GROMACS .gro file of C-alpha atoms in nm:
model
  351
    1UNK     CA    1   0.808   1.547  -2.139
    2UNK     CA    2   0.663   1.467  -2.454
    3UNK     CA    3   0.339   1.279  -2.534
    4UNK     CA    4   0.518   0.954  -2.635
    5UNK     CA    5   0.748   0.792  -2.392
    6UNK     CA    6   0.716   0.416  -2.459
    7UNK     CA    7   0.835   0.324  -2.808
    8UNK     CA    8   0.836  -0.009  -2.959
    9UNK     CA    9   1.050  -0.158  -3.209
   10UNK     CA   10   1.012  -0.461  -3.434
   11UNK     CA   11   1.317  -0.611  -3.528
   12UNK     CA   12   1.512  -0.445  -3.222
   13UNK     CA   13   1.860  -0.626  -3.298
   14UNK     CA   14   1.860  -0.487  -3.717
   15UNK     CA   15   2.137  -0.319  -3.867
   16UNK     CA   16   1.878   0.024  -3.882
   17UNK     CA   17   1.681  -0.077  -3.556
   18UNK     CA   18   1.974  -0.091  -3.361
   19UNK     CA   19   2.064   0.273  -3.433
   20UNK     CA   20   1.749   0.392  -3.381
   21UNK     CA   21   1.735   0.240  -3.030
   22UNK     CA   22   2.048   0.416  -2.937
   23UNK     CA   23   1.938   0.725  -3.059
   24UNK     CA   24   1.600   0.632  -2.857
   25UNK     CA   25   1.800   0.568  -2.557
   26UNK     CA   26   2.045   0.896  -2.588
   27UNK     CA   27   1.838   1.130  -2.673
   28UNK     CA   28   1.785   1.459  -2.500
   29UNK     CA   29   1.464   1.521  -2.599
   30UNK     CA   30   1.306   1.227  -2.361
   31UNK     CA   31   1.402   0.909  -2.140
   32UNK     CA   32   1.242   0.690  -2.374
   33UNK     CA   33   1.163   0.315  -2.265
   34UNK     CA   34   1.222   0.092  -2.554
   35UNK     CA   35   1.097  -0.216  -2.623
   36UNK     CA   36   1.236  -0.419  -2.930
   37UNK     CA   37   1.068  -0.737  -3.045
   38UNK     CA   38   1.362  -1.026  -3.125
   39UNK     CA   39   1.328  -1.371  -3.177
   40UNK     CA   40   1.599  -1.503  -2.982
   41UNK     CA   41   1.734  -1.375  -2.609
   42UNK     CA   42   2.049  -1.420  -2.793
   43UNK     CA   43   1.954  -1.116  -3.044
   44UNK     CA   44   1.863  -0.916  -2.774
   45UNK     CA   45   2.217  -0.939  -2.572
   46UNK     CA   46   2.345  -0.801  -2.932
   47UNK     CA   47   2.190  -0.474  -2.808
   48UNK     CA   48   2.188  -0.485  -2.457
   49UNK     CA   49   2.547  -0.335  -2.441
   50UNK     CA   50   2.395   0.019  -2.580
   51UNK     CA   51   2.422   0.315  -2.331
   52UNK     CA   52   2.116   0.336  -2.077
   53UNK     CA   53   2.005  -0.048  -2.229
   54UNK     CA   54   1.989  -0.241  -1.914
   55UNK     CA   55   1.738   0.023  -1.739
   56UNK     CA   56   1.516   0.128  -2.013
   57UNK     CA   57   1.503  -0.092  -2.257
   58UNK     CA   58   1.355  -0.463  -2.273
   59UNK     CA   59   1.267  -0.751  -2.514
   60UNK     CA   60   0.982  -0.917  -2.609
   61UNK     CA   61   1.130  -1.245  -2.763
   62UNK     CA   62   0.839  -1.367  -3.042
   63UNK     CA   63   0.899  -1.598  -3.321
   64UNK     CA   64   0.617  -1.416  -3.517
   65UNK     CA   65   0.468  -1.055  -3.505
   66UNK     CA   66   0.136  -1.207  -3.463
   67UNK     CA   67   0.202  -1.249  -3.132
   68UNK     CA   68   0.346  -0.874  -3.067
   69UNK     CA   69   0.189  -0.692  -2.785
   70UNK     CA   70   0.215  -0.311  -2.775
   71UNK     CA   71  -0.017  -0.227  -2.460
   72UNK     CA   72   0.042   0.079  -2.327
   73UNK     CA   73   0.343   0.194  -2.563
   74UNK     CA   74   0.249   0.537  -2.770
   75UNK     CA   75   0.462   0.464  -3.094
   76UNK     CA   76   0.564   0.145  -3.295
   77UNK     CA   77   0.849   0.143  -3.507
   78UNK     CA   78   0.805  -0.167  -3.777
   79UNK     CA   79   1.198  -0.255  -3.859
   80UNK     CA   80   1.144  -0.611  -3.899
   81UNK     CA   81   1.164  -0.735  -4.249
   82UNK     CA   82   1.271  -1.040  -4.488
   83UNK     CA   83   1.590  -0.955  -4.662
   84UNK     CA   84   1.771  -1.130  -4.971
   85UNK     CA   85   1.906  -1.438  -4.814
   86UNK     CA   86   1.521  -1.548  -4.689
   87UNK     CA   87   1.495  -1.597  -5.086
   88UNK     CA   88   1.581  -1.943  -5.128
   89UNK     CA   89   1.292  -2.141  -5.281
   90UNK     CA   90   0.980  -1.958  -5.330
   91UNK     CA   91   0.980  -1.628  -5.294
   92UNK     CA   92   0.630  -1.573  -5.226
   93UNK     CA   93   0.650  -1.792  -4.890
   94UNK     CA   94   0.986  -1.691  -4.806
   95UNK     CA   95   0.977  -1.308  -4.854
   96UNK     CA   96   0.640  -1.147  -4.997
   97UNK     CA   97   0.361  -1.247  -4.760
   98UNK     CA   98   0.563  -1.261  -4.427
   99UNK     CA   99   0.653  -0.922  -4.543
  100UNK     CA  100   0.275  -0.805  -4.551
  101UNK     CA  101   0.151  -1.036  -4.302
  102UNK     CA  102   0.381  -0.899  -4.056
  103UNK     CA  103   0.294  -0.522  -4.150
  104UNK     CA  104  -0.053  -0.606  -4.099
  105UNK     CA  105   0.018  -0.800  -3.763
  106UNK     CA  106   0.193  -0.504  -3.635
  107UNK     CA  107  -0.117  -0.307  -3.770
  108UNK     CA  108  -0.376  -0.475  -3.576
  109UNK     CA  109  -0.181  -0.516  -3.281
  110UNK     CA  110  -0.135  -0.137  -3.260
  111UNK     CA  111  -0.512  -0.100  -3.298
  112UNK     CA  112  -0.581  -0.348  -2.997
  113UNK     CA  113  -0.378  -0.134  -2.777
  114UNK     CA  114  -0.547   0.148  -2.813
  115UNK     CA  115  -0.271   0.365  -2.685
  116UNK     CA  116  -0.053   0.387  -2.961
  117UNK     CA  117  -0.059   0.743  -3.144
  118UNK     CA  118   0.176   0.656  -3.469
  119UNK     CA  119   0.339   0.383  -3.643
  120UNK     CA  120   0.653   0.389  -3.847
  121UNK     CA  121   0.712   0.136  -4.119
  122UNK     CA  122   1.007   0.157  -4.314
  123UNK     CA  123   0.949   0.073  -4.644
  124UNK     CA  124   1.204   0.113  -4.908
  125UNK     CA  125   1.247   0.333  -5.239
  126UNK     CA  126   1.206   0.054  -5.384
  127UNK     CA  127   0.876   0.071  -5.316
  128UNK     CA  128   0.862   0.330  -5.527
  129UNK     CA  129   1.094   0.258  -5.812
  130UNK     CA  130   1.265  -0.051  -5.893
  131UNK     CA  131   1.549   0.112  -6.088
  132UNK     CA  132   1.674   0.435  -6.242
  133UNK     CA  133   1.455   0.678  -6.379
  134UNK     CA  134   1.627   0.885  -6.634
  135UNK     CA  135   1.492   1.226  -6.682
  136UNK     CA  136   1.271   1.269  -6.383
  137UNK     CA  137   1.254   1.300  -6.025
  138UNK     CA  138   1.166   1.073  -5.820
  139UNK     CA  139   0.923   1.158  -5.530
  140UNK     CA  140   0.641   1.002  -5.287
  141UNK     CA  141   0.363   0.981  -5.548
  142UNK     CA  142   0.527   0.677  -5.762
  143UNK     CA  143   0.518   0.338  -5.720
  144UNK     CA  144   0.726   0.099  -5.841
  145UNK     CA  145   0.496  -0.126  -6.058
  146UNK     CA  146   0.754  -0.358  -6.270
  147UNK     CA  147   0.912  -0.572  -5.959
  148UNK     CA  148   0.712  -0.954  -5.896
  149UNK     CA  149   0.767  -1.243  -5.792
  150UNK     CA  150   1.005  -1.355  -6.049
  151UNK     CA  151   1.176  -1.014  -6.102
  152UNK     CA  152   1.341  -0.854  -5.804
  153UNK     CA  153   1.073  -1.046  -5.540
  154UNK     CA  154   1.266  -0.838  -5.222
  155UNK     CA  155   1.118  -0.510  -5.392
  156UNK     CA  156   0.802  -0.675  -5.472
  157UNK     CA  157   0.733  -0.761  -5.074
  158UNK     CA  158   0.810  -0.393  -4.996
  159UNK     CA  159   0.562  -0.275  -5.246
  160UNK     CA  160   0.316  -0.491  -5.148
  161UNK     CA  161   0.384  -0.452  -4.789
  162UNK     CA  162   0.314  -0.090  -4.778
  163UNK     CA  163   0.024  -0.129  -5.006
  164UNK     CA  164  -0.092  -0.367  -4.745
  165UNK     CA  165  -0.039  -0.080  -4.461
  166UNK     CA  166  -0.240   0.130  -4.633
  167UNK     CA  167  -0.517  -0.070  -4.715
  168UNK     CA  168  -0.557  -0.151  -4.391
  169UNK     CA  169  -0.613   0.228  -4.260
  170UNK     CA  170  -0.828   0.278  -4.517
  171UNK     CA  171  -1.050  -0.032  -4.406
  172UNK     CA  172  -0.991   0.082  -4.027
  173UNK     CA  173  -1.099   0.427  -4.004
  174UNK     CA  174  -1.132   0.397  -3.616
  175UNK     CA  175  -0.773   0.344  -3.605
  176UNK     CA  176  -0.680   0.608  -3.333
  177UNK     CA  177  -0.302   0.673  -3.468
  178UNK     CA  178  -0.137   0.800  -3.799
  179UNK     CA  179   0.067   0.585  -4.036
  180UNK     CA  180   0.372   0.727  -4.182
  181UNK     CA  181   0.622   0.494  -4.392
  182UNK     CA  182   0.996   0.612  -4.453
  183UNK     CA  183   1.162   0.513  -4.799
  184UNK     CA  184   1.514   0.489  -4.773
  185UNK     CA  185   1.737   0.439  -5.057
  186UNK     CA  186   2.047   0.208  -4.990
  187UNK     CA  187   2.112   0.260  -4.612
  188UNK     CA  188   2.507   0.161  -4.549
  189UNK     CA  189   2.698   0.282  -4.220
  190UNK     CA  190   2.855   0.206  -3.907
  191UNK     CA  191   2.729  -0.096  -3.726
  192UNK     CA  192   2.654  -0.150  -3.387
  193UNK     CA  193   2.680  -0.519  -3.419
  194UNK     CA  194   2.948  -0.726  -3.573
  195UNK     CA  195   2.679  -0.836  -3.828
  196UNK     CA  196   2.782  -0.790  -4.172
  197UNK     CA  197   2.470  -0.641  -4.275
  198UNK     CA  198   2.340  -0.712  -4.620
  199UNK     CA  199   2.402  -0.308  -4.762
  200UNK     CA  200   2.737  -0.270  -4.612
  201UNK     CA  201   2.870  -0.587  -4.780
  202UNK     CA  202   2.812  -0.426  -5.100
  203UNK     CA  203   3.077  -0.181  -4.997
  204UNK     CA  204   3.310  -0.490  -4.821
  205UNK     CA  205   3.288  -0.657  -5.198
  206UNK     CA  206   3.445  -0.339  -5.360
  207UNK     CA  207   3.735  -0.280  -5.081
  208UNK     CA  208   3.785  -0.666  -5.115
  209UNK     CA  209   3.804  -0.686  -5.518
  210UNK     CA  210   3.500  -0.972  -5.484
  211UNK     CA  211   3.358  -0.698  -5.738
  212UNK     CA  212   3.717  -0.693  -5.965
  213UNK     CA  213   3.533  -0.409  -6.205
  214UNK     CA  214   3.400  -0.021  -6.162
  215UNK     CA  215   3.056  -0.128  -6.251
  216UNK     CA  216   2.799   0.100  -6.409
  217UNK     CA  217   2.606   0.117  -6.111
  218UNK     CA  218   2.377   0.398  -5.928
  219UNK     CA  219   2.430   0.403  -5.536
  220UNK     CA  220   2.175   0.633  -5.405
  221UNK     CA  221   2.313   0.594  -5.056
  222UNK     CA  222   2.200   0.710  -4.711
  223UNK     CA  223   2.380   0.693  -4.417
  224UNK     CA  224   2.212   0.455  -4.134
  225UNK     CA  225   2.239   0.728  -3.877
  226UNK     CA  226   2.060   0.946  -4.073
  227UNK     CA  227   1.790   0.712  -4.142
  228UNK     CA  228   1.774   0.665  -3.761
  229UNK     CA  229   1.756   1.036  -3.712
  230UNK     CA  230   1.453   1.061  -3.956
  231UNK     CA  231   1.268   0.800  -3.728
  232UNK     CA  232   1.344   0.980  -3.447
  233UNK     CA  233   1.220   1.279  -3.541
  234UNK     CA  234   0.934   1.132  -3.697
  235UNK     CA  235   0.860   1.029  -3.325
  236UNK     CA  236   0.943   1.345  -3.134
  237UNK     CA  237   0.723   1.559  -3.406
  238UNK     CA  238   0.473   1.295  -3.494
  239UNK     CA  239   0.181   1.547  -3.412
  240UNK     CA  240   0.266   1.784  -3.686
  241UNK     CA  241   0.370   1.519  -3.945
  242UNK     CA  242   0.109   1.443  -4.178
  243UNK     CA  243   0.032   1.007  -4.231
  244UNK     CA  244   0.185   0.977  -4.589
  245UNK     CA  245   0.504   0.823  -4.748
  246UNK     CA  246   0.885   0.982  -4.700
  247UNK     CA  247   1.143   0.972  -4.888
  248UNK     CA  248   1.457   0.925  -4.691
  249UNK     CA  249   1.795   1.011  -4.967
  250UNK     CA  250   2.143   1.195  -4.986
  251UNK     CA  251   2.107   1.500  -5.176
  252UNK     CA  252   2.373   1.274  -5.425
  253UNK     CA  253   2.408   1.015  -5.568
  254UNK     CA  254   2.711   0.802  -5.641
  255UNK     CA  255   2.883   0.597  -5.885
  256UNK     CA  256   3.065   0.301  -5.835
  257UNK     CA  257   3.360   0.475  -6.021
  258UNK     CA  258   3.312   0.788  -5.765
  259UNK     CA  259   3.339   0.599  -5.489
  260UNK     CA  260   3.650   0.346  -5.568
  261UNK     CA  261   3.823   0.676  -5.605
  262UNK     CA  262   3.729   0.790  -5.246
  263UNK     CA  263   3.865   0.465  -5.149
  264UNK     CA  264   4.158   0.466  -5.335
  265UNK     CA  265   4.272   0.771  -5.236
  266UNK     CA  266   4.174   0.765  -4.871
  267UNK     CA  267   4.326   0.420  -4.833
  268UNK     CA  268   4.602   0.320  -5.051
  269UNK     CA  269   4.683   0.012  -4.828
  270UNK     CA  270   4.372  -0.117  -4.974
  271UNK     CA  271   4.503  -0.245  -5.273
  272UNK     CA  272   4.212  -0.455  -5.442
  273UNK     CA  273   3.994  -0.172  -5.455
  274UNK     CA  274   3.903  -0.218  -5.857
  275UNK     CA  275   4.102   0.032  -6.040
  276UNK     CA  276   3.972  -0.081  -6.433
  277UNK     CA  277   3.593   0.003  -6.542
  278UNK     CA  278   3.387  -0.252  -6.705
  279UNK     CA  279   3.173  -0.165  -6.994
  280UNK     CA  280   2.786  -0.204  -6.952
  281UNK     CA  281   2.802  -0.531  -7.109
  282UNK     CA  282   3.052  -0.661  -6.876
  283UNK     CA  283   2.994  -0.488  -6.571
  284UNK     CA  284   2.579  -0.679  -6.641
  285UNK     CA  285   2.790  -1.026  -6.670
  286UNK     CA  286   2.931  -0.962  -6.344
  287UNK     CA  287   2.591  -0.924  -6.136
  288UNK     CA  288   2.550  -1.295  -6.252
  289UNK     CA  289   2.827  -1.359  -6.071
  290UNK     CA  290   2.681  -1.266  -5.748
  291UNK     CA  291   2.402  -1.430  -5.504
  292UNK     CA  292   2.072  -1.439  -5.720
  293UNK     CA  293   1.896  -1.154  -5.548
  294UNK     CA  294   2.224  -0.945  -5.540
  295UNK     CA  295   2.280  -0.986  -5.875
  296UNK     CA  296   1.914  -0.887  -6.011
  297UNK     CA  297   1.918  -0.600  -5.759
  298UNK     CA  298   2.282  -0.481  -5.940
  299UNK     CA  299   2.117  -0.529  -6.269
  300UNK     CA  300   1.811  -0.277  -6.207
  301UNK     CA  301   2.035  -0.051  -6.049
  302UNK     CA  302   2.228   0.011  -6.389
  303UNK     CA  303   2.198   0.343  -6.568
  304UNK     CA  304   1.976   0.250  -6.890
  305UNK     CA  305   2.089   0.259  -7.231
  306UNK     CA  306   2.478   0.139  -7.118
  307UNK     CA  307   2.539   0.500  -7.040
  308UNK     CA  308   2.840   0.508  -6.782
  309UNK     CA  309   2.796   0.799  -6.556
  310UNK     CA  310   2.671   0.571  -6.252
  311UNK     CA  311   2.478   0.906  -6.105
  312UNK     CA  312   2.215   0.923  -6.365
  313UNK     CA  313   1.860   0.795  -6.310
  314UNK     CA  314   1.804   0.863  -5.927
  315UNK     CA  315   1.747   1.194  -5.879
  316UNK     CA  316   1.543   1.173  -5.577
  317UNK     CA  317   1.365   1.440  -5.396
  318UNK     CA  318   1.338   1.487  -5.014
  319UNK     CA  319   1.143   1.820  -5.040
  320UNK     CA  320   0.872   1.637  -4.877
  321UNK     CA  321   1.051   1.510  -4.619
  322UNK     CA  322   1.240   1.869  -4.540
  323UNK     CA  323   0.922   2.019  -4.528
  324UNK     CA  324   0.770   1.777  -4.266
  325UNK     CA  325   1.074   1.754  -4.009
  326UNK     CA  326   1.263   2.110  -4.081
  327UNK     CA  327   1.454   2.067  -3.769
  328UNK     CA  328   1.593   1.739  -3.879
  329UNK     CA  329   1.949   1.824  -3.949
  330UNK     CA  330   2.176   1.767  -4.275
  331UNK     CA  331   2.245   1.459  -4.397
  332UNK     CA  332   2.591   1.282  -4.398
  333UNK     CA  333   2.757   1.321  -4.717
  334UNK     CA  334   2.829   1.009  -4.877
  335UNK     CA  335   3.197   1.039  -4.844
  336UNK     CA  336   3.170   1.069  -4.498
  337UNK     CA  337   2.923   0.728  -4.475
  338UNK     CA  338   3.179   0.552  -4.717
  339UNK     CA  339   3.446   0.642  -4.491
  340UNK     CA  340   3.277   0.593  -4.145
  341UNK     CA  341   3.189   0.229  -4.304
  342UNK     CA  342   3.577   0.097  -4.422
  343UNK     CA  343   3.663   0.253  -4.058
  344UNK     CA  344   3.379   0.027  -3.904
  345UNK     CA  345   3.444  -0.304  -4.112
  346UNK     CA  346   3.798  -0.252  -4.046
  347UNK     CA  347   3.742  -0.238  -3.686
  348UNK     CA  348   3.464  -0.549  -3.689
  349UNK     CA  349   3.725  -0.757  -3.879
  350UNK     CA  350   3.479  -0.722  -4.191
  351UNK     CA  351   3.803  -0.635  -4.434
   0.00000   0.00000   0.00000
């Protein structure tokens, strides 16, 4: 039995939280007891159908982090997040400081329990880059630096958030567990709620023709599972991973054009998958056509210089990563998560 057997879990009813609670509660490594923090008994019965749920795992419904509790648990998993559709007036209010005051809350509160050994925070690679970076790789030592209040604020708070994180360890040296934050890159996938989450609707706007263009776009894409996986493992071998930022990535990364082709082929009945690509021009008058903070977040995912080949500019590293958790296995490739997502939206009534 391992050192850790009582995991918490902010944001337990997530898109990404929800798969790592499974994957918590199936595991054969341990019979973990989960606890996920929701706001709402109503977004806890979205995971209560989840194998083993009704015996190990239980809620703590809190309408702010502030008030989390994580006595006698050994790991916290910090899930909980704004996303793009808090940004509706000021983004500050709505997205940047509840995303660092609710790092920090979960901070302190795994301080005062004095029984938790690590905490996970998934940050973003965002938090590293805003957009493309032609020429170089991208690793755990950048940080992305151009994002703000007024330009892409949803990367901002992740920035700042983890800045936050780490500030605070460095002003808590009596902190008795290690910080480790995961950077995913754009996490699509099955769901196990019929929540549209915010990722896979990317992918619902292209099978739908909501998107009528192949847009020059980079999707570095990770598969949700995956991402789960890495949390997992962070867990399981959190004595011999080092505190420090992760990179979370598919070894590639796609185009827009690449993947209406999967599509296409794979499902012919699909008819408004975009069969015509737009220029760079056009395909940056499109992303005006979309929900403010989708639209900026298309725009600085755009290969620089109008250049079409949508793969360019993320060429992200995971050696880091590999070389903390070697027994975490291979990665979906994205085929396989574009597929196992149609199949899923399909199935949720999502297309």
């Amino acid at each position: 039995m391992p050192n850790l057997e009582r995991i918490a879990v902010t944001g337990g009813n997530g898109f990404i939280a929800a798969h790592i609670i499974h994957q918590l509660l199936t595991s054969d490594y341990a019979k973990y007891k989960v606890t996920a923090t929701v706001r709402s008994r109503q977004k806890g019965d979205a995971i209560y159908d989840l194998p083993n749920a009704k015996e190990r795992l239980s809620l703590q419904i809190i309408q702010n982090l502030s008030q989390a509790n994580f006595a006698g648990h050994h790991a916290v998993l910090h899930l909980a997040a704004p996303n793009f559709t808090d940004a509706k007036n000021d983004a500050r209010l709505e997205i940047v400081d509840p995303a660092i005051q609710g790092t920090i809350a979960v901070l302190r509160a795994a301080k005062q329990s004095e029984t938790v050994k690590v905490v996970i925070v998934m940050s973003s690679l965002r938090a590293a880059t805003e957009g493309p970076v032609v020429g170089a790789k991208i690793d755990e030592t950048m940080w992305n630096d151009t994002s703000s209040l007024k330009q892409n604020p949803l990367f901002y708070s992740k920035v700042c958030a983890e800045r936050a994180a780490w500030s605070f360890m460095v002003e808590n040296p009596d902190c008795n567990f290690k910080l480790i934050t995961l950077l995913p890159s754009l996490v699509i996938g099955p769901s196990l709620t019929k929540a549209l989450g915010e990722t896979n609707a990317i992918i619902q706007a292209i099978v739908t023709g909501a998107i009528p263009f192949r847009v020059s776009l980079s999707m570095p894409i990770v598969d949700v599972r995956d991402v789960a996986a890495t949390f997992v493992a962070a867990v399981e071998y959190y004595e011999t991973v080092e505190s420090g930022r992760y990179l979370v990535a598919n070894d590639h990364t796609s185009s827009v054009n690449e993947i209406c082709d999967w599509i296409a082929v794979k499902h012919s009945e699909l008819n408004k998958v975009p069969t015509k690509s737009a220029s760079h021009c056009v395909s940056t008058l499109i992303t005006y056509t979309r929900k403010p903070g989708y639209g900026s977040a298309m725009r600085y995912s755009m290969v620089p210089n109008g250049v079409y080949d949508g793969a360019m500019g993320f060429d992200i590293t995971t050696e880091k990563l590999r070389n903390a958790l070697p027994a975490l296995p291979p990665f979906r490739t994205v085929r396989e998560t574009i597929e196992a997502t149609v199949q899923d939206m399909r199935m949720w009534g999502h297309i």
